Amino acid sequence: MTQAVARLAGAKTADEVVDIVRATARALVGCEGIAIIRRDGDLCHYIEEDAIGPLWKGQKFPMSACISGWAMLNRQTVVVPDIALDPRIPYELYEETFVRAVLMTPVRRDDPIAAIGAYWAATYEPSEEEIEVFEALASATATALENVRLISALKDAVSEAELVRDELRHRVKNAYMGAQSLARLTLPSELGVEFNGRISALARVHELLDEKIEDNARIDLRSLIEIELEPYMMPDRQTFSLTGTSVPLQPMRATALGLVINELATNALKHGALSVPSGRVEVAWMVVGSELNLLWAEMNGPPVVESALPNQGSGLIKRLVERQLNGRIDHVLLHAGARCQVTFPIEAGSLRESVASSRGVGLR
């Protein structure tokens, strides 16, 4: 019995449940035949059997015309030691079979959806233990069928969610493309290029979020930085150096920080280290207490003009850090190049994962 219950617990489809019952039921009570009957409205549909001779597989009978229907309608197990002596038995249906005794029990007693019948070739009265085992099998079958129903409903829900997600993904991409087209048509050339760059940065973060949807849509900081810096990487040289542990970020923080990284890279391409072949950028981050510290440092770039800072997107970066990240920023221009340190609080969950990932691992 234990093996049968374990197999039923692992069943994924209704057909698999039926196959398991068919293969195990006879051995549990030592009968010569079993039948599995599904309730089909007001009919009993004999869907499967395992017996020494043919029973009624594939046939349907009115609920009121067979013992399986009686068991389901009355929500109780029926024991018939001699079919010739029980008025509930439609004897004419049994004349061509080997059956002389019956044990019938409903599946899901409170609201029967099926029944399982055991049949003997001679008059026989099953013991209390055999009846209990058969009822336990019916109970396990009911649980297995409910699990199958839930699995099927979950699959349908997942499929529906995937369709909605795909539609949303398509609409968001179209929205980004529409915004870029509108910028090209309505903004001056230079402003249009800057605006489209920011829209592209948002699109890259959104795409990464979409890929990470199974991880509660959190983005690892390194992945975020890599995808934002990819458009600025040079195929023939190592332009960037990234150093830091794994830090998962929630969507709103990832979006804001992605825009900050994009602005810093755009400024570096126009005025800083990325504007010359020798330039390099180091990006390093670490968790200190409950805050994330991220440092952007440019080197080997052209001579720095300190007065250029207000014109290099610093206003947008400051607003993103202070308003969206609830953090603070230290953005300065040194002779060696621009340096920007961003500090903001991170969630407890991100902090735990960051600490776990950094145990025994130093900054690279």
Coordinates of C-alpha atoms in Angstrom, one line a residue:
M1 CA 0.0 0.0 0.0
T2 CA 2.8 2.4 0.9
Q3 CA 4.4 1.9 -2.6
A4 CA 1.1 2.6 -4.3
V5 CA 0.5 5.8 -2.3
A6 CA 4.0 7.0 -3.1
R7 CA 3.5 6.4 -6.8
L8 CA 0.2 8.2 -6.7
A9 CA 1.7 11.2 -5.0
G10 CA 4.2 11.5 -7.9
A11 CA 1.6 11.2 -10.7
K12 CA 1.5 14.2 -13.1
T13 CA -1.6 13.3 -15.2
A14 CA -5.0 11.7 -14.7
D15 CA -4.0 8.9 -17.0
E16 CA -1.0 8.2 -14.9
V17 CA -3.2 8.0 -11.8
V18 CA -5.5 5.5 -13.5
D19 CA -2.6 3.4 -14.6
I20 CA -1.2 3.2 -11.1
V21 CA -4.5 2.2 -9.6
R22 CA -5.1 -0.4 -12.3
A23 CA -1.6 -1.9 -11.7
T24 CA -1.8 -2.0 -7.9
A25 CA -5.4 -2.4 -6.8
R26 CA -5.8 -6.2 -7.4
A27 CA -2.8 -7.1 -5.3
L28 CA -3.9 -5.0 -2.4
V29 CA -7.1 -7.1 -1.7
G30 CA -6.4 -10.3 -3.6
C31 CA -9.3 -10.0 -6.0
E32 CA -9.7 -11.4 -9.5
G33 CA -10.6 -8.1 -11.1
I34 CA -10.8 -4.3 -10.6
A35 CA -12.5 -1.5 -12.5
I36 CA -12.1 2.2 -12.4
I37 CA -15.3 4.1 -13.0
R38 CA -15.4 7.9 -13.7
R39 CA -18.6 9.9 -13.0
D40 CA -19.7 11.5 -16.3
G41 CA -22.7 13.7 -15.4
D42 CA -25.5 11.2 -14.7
L43 CA -23.6 8.3 -16.1
C44 CA -20.9 5.9 -14.9
H45 CA -18.1 5.5 -17.4
Y46 CA -16.0 2.4 -16.9
I47 CA -12.7 3.7 -18.1
E48 CA -10.2 1.0 -17.1
E49 CA -10.0 -2.5 -15.7
D50 CA -7.6 -5.3 -14.8
A51 CA -9.4 -8.7 -14.5
I52 CA -9.2 -12.4 -15.4
G53 CA -12.0 -11.8 -17.8
P54 CA -13.7 -8.9 -19.6
L55 CA -15.9 -6.5 -17.5
W56 CA -17.3 -3.3 -18.9
K57 CA -14.4 -1.2 -20.0
G58 CA -15.5 1.7 -22.4
Q59 CA -19.2 1.3 -21.5
K60 CA -21.4 3.8 -19.8
F61 CA -24.5 3.1 -17.6
P62 CA -26.9 5.4 -15.7
M63 CA -25.9 6.2 -12.2
S64 CA -29.1 4.5 -10.9
A65 CA -28.5 1.3 -12.9
C66 CA -25.1 0.1 -11.4
I67 CA -23.5 -0.5 -8.0
S68 CA -20.7 2.1 -8.8
G69 CA -23.4 4.7 -9.3
W70 CA -25.0 3.8 -6.0
A71 CA -21.7 4.1 -4.1
M72 CA -21.1 7.5 -5.6
L73 CA -24.6 8.8 -5.1
N74 CA -24.7 7.6 -1.4
R75 CA -21.0 8.5 -0.8
Q76 CA -20.2 5.2 0.9
T77 CA -18.4 1.9 0.4
V78 CA -20.6 -1.0 -0.8
V79 CA -19.9 -4.7 0.1
V80 CA -21.8 -7.3 -1.9
P81 CA -20.7 -10.8 -0.8
D82 CA -23.1 -12.5 -3.3
I83 CA -24.4 -10.5 -6.2
A84 CA -27.4 -12.9 -6.6
L85 CA -28.8 -11.8 -3.2
D86 CA -28.4 -8.0 -3.5
P87 CA -31.3 -6.1 -5.2
R88 CA -28.9 -3.1 -6.0
I89 CA -27.1 -5.3 -8.5
P90 CA -28.4 -5.3 -12.1
Y91 CA -27.8 -9.0 -12.4
E92 CA -28.3 -9.1 -16.2
L93 CA -25.2 -7.0 -16.6
Y94 CA -23.2 -9.6 -14.7
E95 CA -24.4 -12.8 -16.3
E96 CA -21.7 -12.7 -19.0
T97 CA -18.9 -12.0 -16.5
F98 CA -17.0 -14.0 -13.9
V99 CA -18.1 -11.7 -11.1
R100 CA -19.9 -13.2 -8.0
A101 CA -18.9 -10.7 -5.3
V102 CA -18.2 -7.0 -5.3
L103 CA -16.5 -4.3 -3.2
M104 CA -17.1 -0.8 -4.5
T105 CA -15.8 2.5 -2.9
P106 CA -16.2 6.1 -4.1
V107 CA -13.2 8.3 -4.9
R108 CA -13.5 11.7 -3.0
R109 CA -16.2 10.7 -0.5
D110 CA -17.5 14.2 0.1
D111 CA -18.2 14.8 -3.6
P112 CA -17.5 11.6 -5.5
I113 CA -15.9 12.0 -8.9
A114 CA -15.2 8.3 -9.5
A115 CA -15.3 4.8 -7.9
I116 CA -13.0 1.8 -7.7
G117 CA -14.5 -1.6 -7.8
A118 CA -13.0 -5.0 -6.7
Y119 CA -14.5 -8.2 -8.1
W120 CA -14.2 -11.9 -7.0
A121 CA -15.0 -15.0 -9.0
A122 CA -16.8 -16.7 -6.1
T123 CA -19.0 -15.4 -3.3
Y124 CA -16.7 -13.6 -0.9
E125 CA -16.9 -11.2 2.0
P126 CA -13.8 -9.0 2.3
S127 CA -12.3 -8.4 5.8
E128 CA -12.4 -5.1 7.6
E129 CA -8.7 -4.8 6.9
E130 CA -9.2 -5.3 3.1
I131 CA -12.0 -2.7 3.1
E132 CA -9.8 -0.2 4.9
V133 CA -7.0 -0.8 2.5
F134 CA -9.3 -0.3 -0.5
E135 CA -10.8 2.9 1.0
A136 CA -7.2 4.2 1.7
L137 CA -6.4 3.5 -2.0
A138 CA -9.5 5.5 -3.1
S139 CA -8.5 8.4 -0.7
A140 CA -5.0 8.4 -2.1
T141 CA -6.4 8.4 -5.6
A142 CA -8.6 11.4 -4.8
T143 CA -5.6 13.3 -3.5
A144 CA -3.6 12.4 -6.6
L145 CA -6.4 13.6 -8.9
E146 CA -6.6 16.8 -7.0
N147 CA -2.9 17.3 -7.4
V148 CA -3.2 16.7 -11.1
R149 CA -6.0 19.2 -11.3
L150 CA -3.8 21.8 -9.5
I151 CA -0.8 21.1 -11.7
S152 CA -2.9 21.5 -14.8
A153 CA -4.4 24.8 -13.5
L154 CA -0.9 26.0 -12.6
K155 CA 0.3 25.2 -16.1
D156 CA -2.6 27.1 -17.6
A157 CA -1.9 30.0 -15.3
V158 CA 1.8 30.0 -16.2
S159 CA 1.0 29.8 -19.9
E160 CA -1.4 32.7 -19.6
A161 CA 1.1 34.7 -17.6
E162 CA 3.8 34.1 -20.3
L163 CA 1.4 35.3 -23.0
V164 CA 0.8 38.5 -21.0
R165 CA 4.5 38.9 -20.3
D166 CA 5.4 38.5 -24.0
E167 CA 2.7 41.1 -24.9
L168 CA 4.0 43.5 -22.3
R169 CA 7.6 43.0 -23.4
H170 CA 6.5 43.8 -27.0
R171 CA 4.6 46.9 -25.9
V172 CA 7.5 48.2 -23.8
K173 CA 10.0 47.8 -26.7
N174 CA 7.6 49.6 -29.0
A175 CA 7.3 52.4 -26.4
Y176 CA 11.0 52.8 -26.3
M177 CA 11.3 52.8 -30.1
G178 CA 8.4 55.3 -30.3
A179 CA 10.1 57.6 -27.8
Q180 CA 13.4 57.5 -29.7
S181 CA 11.6 58.3 -33.0
L182 CA 9.7 61.2 -31.4
A183 CA 13.0 62.6 -30.0
R184 CA 14.6 62.5 -33.5
L185 CA 11.7 64.3 -35.0
T186 CA 11.2 67.0 -32.3
L187 CA 14.5 67.6 -30.5
P188 CA 17.6 69.4 -31.8
S189 CA 20.2 66.9 -33.1
E190 CA 22.5 67.0 -30.1
L191 CA 19.7 66.8 -27.5
G192 CA 18.0 64.1 -29.5
V193 CA 21.2 62.0 -29.4
E194 CA 21.5 62.4 -25.6
F195 CA 17.9 61.6 -25.0
N196 CA 18.0 58.5 -27.2
G197 CA 21.1 57.4 -25.3
R198 CA 19.2 57.5 -22.1
I199 CA 16.2 55.7 -23.6
S200 CA 18.6 53.0 -24.8
A201 CA 20.0 52.7 -21.2
L202 CA 16.5 52.2 -19.9
A203 CA 15.8 49.6 -22.5
R204 CA 19.0 47.7 -21.6
V205 CA 18.0 47.6 -17.9
H206 CA 14.5 46.5 -18.8
E207 CA 15.8 43.7 -21.0
L208 CA 18.0 42.5 -18.2
L209 CA 15.1 42.6 -15.8
D210 CA 13.0 40.6 -18.2
E211 CA 15.7 37.9 -18.4
K212 CA 15.9 37.8 -14.5
I213 CA 12.1 37.6 -14.0
E214 CA 12.4 34.1 -12.4
D215 CA 14.7 35.6 -9.7
N216 CA 12.1 38.0 -8.5
A217 CA 13.3 40.4 -11.2
R218 CA 16.5 41.3 -9.2
I219 CA 19.6 42.2 -11.1
D220 CA 23.1 41.5 -10.0
L221 CA 25.1 44.7 -9.8
R222 CA 28.0 43.4 -12.0
S223 CA 25.6 42.3 -14.7
L224 CA 23.9 45.7 -14.6
I225 CA 27.2 47.5 -15.0
E226 CA 28.4 45.2 -17.7
I227 CA 25.3 45.6 -19.8
E228 CA 25.4 49.4 -19.4
L229 CA 29.0 49.6 -20.4
E230 CA 28.9 47.2 -23.3
P231 CA 28.2 49.9 -25.9
Y232 CA 31.3 51.8 -24.7
M233 CA 33.7 48.9 -24.8
M234 CA 36.6 48.9 -27.3
P235 CA 37.2 45.5 -29.1
D236 CA 41.0 46.1 -29.3
R237 CA 41.7 47.1 -25.7
Q238 CA 40.7 46.6 -22.0
T239 CA 38.8 49.8 -21.3
F240 CA 37.1 48.9 -18.1
S241 CA 38.1 47.2 -14.8
L242 CA 35.2 46.0 -12.6
T243 CA 35.8 45.0 -9.0
G244 CA 33.2 43.9 -6.4
T245 CA 31.1 41.2 -4.9
S246 CA 27.7 40.0 -5.9
V247 CA 24.9 42.5 -4.9
P248 CA 21.4 41.8 -6.1
L249 CA 19.3 45.0 -6.7
Q250 CA 15.6 45.6 -6.8
P251 CA 14.2 46.8 -10.1
M252 CA 13.7 50.5 -9.2
R253 CA 17.2 50.8 -7.8
A254 CA 18.7 48.9 -10.8
T255 CA 16.9 51.2 -13.2
A256 CA 18.2 54.4 -11.5
L257 CA 21.7 53.1 -11.1
G258 CA 21.8 51.9 -14.7
L259 CA 21.0 55.5 -15.8
V260 CA 23.8 56.8 -13.5
I261 CA 26.3 54.4 -15.1
N262 CA 25.2 55.3 -18.6
E263 CA 25.5 59.1 -17.8
L264 CA 29.0 58.6 -16.5
A265 CA 30.0 56.5 -19.5
T266 CA 28.5 59.1 -21.9
N267 CA 30.4 61.9 -20.2
A268 CA 33.6 59.9 -20.3
L269 CA 33.1 59.3 -24.0
K270 CA 32.6 63.0 -24.7
H271 CA 35.1 64.7 -22.4
G272 CA 36.9 62.1 -20.4
A273 CA 38.9 58.9 -20.4
L274 CA 36.9 57.1 -23.1
S275 CA 37.6 60.0 -25.6
V276 CA 41.2 58.9 -26.1
P277 CA 42.8 55.5 -26.9
S278 CA 44.9 55.5 -23.6
G279 CA 42.0 56.1 -21.3
R280 CA 40.7 53.6 -18.8
V281 CA 37.9 53.5 -16.3
E282 CA 37.9 51.6 -13.0
V283 CA 34.5 50.7 -11.4
A284 CA 34.7 49.3 -7.9
W285 CA 32.0 48.6 -5.3
M286 CA 31.6 47.1 -1.9
V287 CA 29.0 46.9 0.9
V288 CA 29.7 48.9 4.0
G289 CA 27.2 48.3 6.8
S290 CA 23.8 48.6 5.2
E291 CA 25.0 50.8 2.3
L292 CA 26.5 50.2 -1.1
N293 CA 29.6 52.3 -2.1
L294 CA 30.3 52.5 -5.8
L295 CA 33.4 54.3 -7.2
W296 CA 33.8 55.4 -10.8
A297 CA 37.4 56.5 -11.5
E298 CA 38.8 57.7 -14.9
M299 CA 42.5 57.7 -15.7
N300 CA 44.9 58.3 -18.6
G301 CA 42.3 60.7 -20.2
P302 CA 42.8 64.2 -21.6
P303 CA 43.5 67.2 -19.4
V304 CA 40.6 67.9 -17.2
V305 CA 38.8 71.2 -17.2
E306 CA 37.2 71.6 -13.8
S307 CA 34.6 74.1 -15.0
A308 CA 33.3 71.5 -17.4
L309 CA 31.7 69.5 -14.5
P310 CA 28.3 71.2 -14.5
N311 CA 27.9 70.6 -18.2
Q312 CA 28.6 66.9 -18.0
G313 CA 25.2 65.6 -16.9
S314 CA 26.1 66.0 -13.2
G315 CA 22.6 67.5 -12.6
L316 CA 20.8 64.4 -13.8
I317 CA 23.2 62.0 -12.0
K318 CA 22.7 64.0 -8.7
R319 CA 18.9 63.9 -9.0
L320 CA 19.0 60.1 -9.8
V321 CA 21.2 59.3 -6.8
E322 CA 19.4 61.6 -4.3
R323 CA 15.8 61.2 -5.3
Q324 CA 15.6 57.7 -6.8
L325 CA 18.3 55.9 -4.8
N326 CA 17.9 58.0 -1.6
G327 CA 21.7 58.3 -1.5
R328 CA 24.5 60.8 -1.8
I329 CA 27.1 61.5 -4.4
D330 CA 30.6 62.9 -4.5
H331 CA 31.4 63.9 -8.1
V332 CA 34.8 65.7 -8.6
L333 CA 37.2 66.4 -11.4
L334 CA 40.8 65.8 -10.6
H335 CA 43.7 66.3 -12.9
A336 CA 44.0 62.5 -13.4
G337 CA 40.3 62.3 -14.4
A338 CA 36.8 62.4 -13.2
R339 CA 35.9 60.5 -10.0
C340 CA 32.4 59.8 -8.8
Q341 CA 31.4 58.0 -5.6
V342 CA 27.8 57.0 -5.2
T343 CA 26.5 55.7 -1.8
F344 CA 23.0 54.5 -1.2
P345 CA 21.2 52.1 1.2
I346 CA 20.4 48.6 0.0
E347 CA 17.6 46.2 1.0
A348 CA 18.1 43.6 3.8
G349 CA 17.7 40.7 1.3
S350 CA 20.4 42.2 -1.0
L351 CA 22.7 42.7 2.0
R352 CA 22.3 39.1 3.2
E353 CA 23.1 37.7 -0.3
S354 CA 26.0 40.1 -0.7
V355 CA 27.6 39.1 2.6
A356 CA 27.1 35.4 1.8
S357 CA 28.7 35.7 -1.6
S358 CA 31.7 37.6 -0.3
R359 CA 32.7 35.2 2.5
G360 CA 36.3 34.3 2.0
V361 CA 36.5 36.3 -1.3
G362 CA 38.4 39.6 -1.6
L363 CA 37.8 42.4 -4.1
R364 CA 39.4 41.7 -7.4

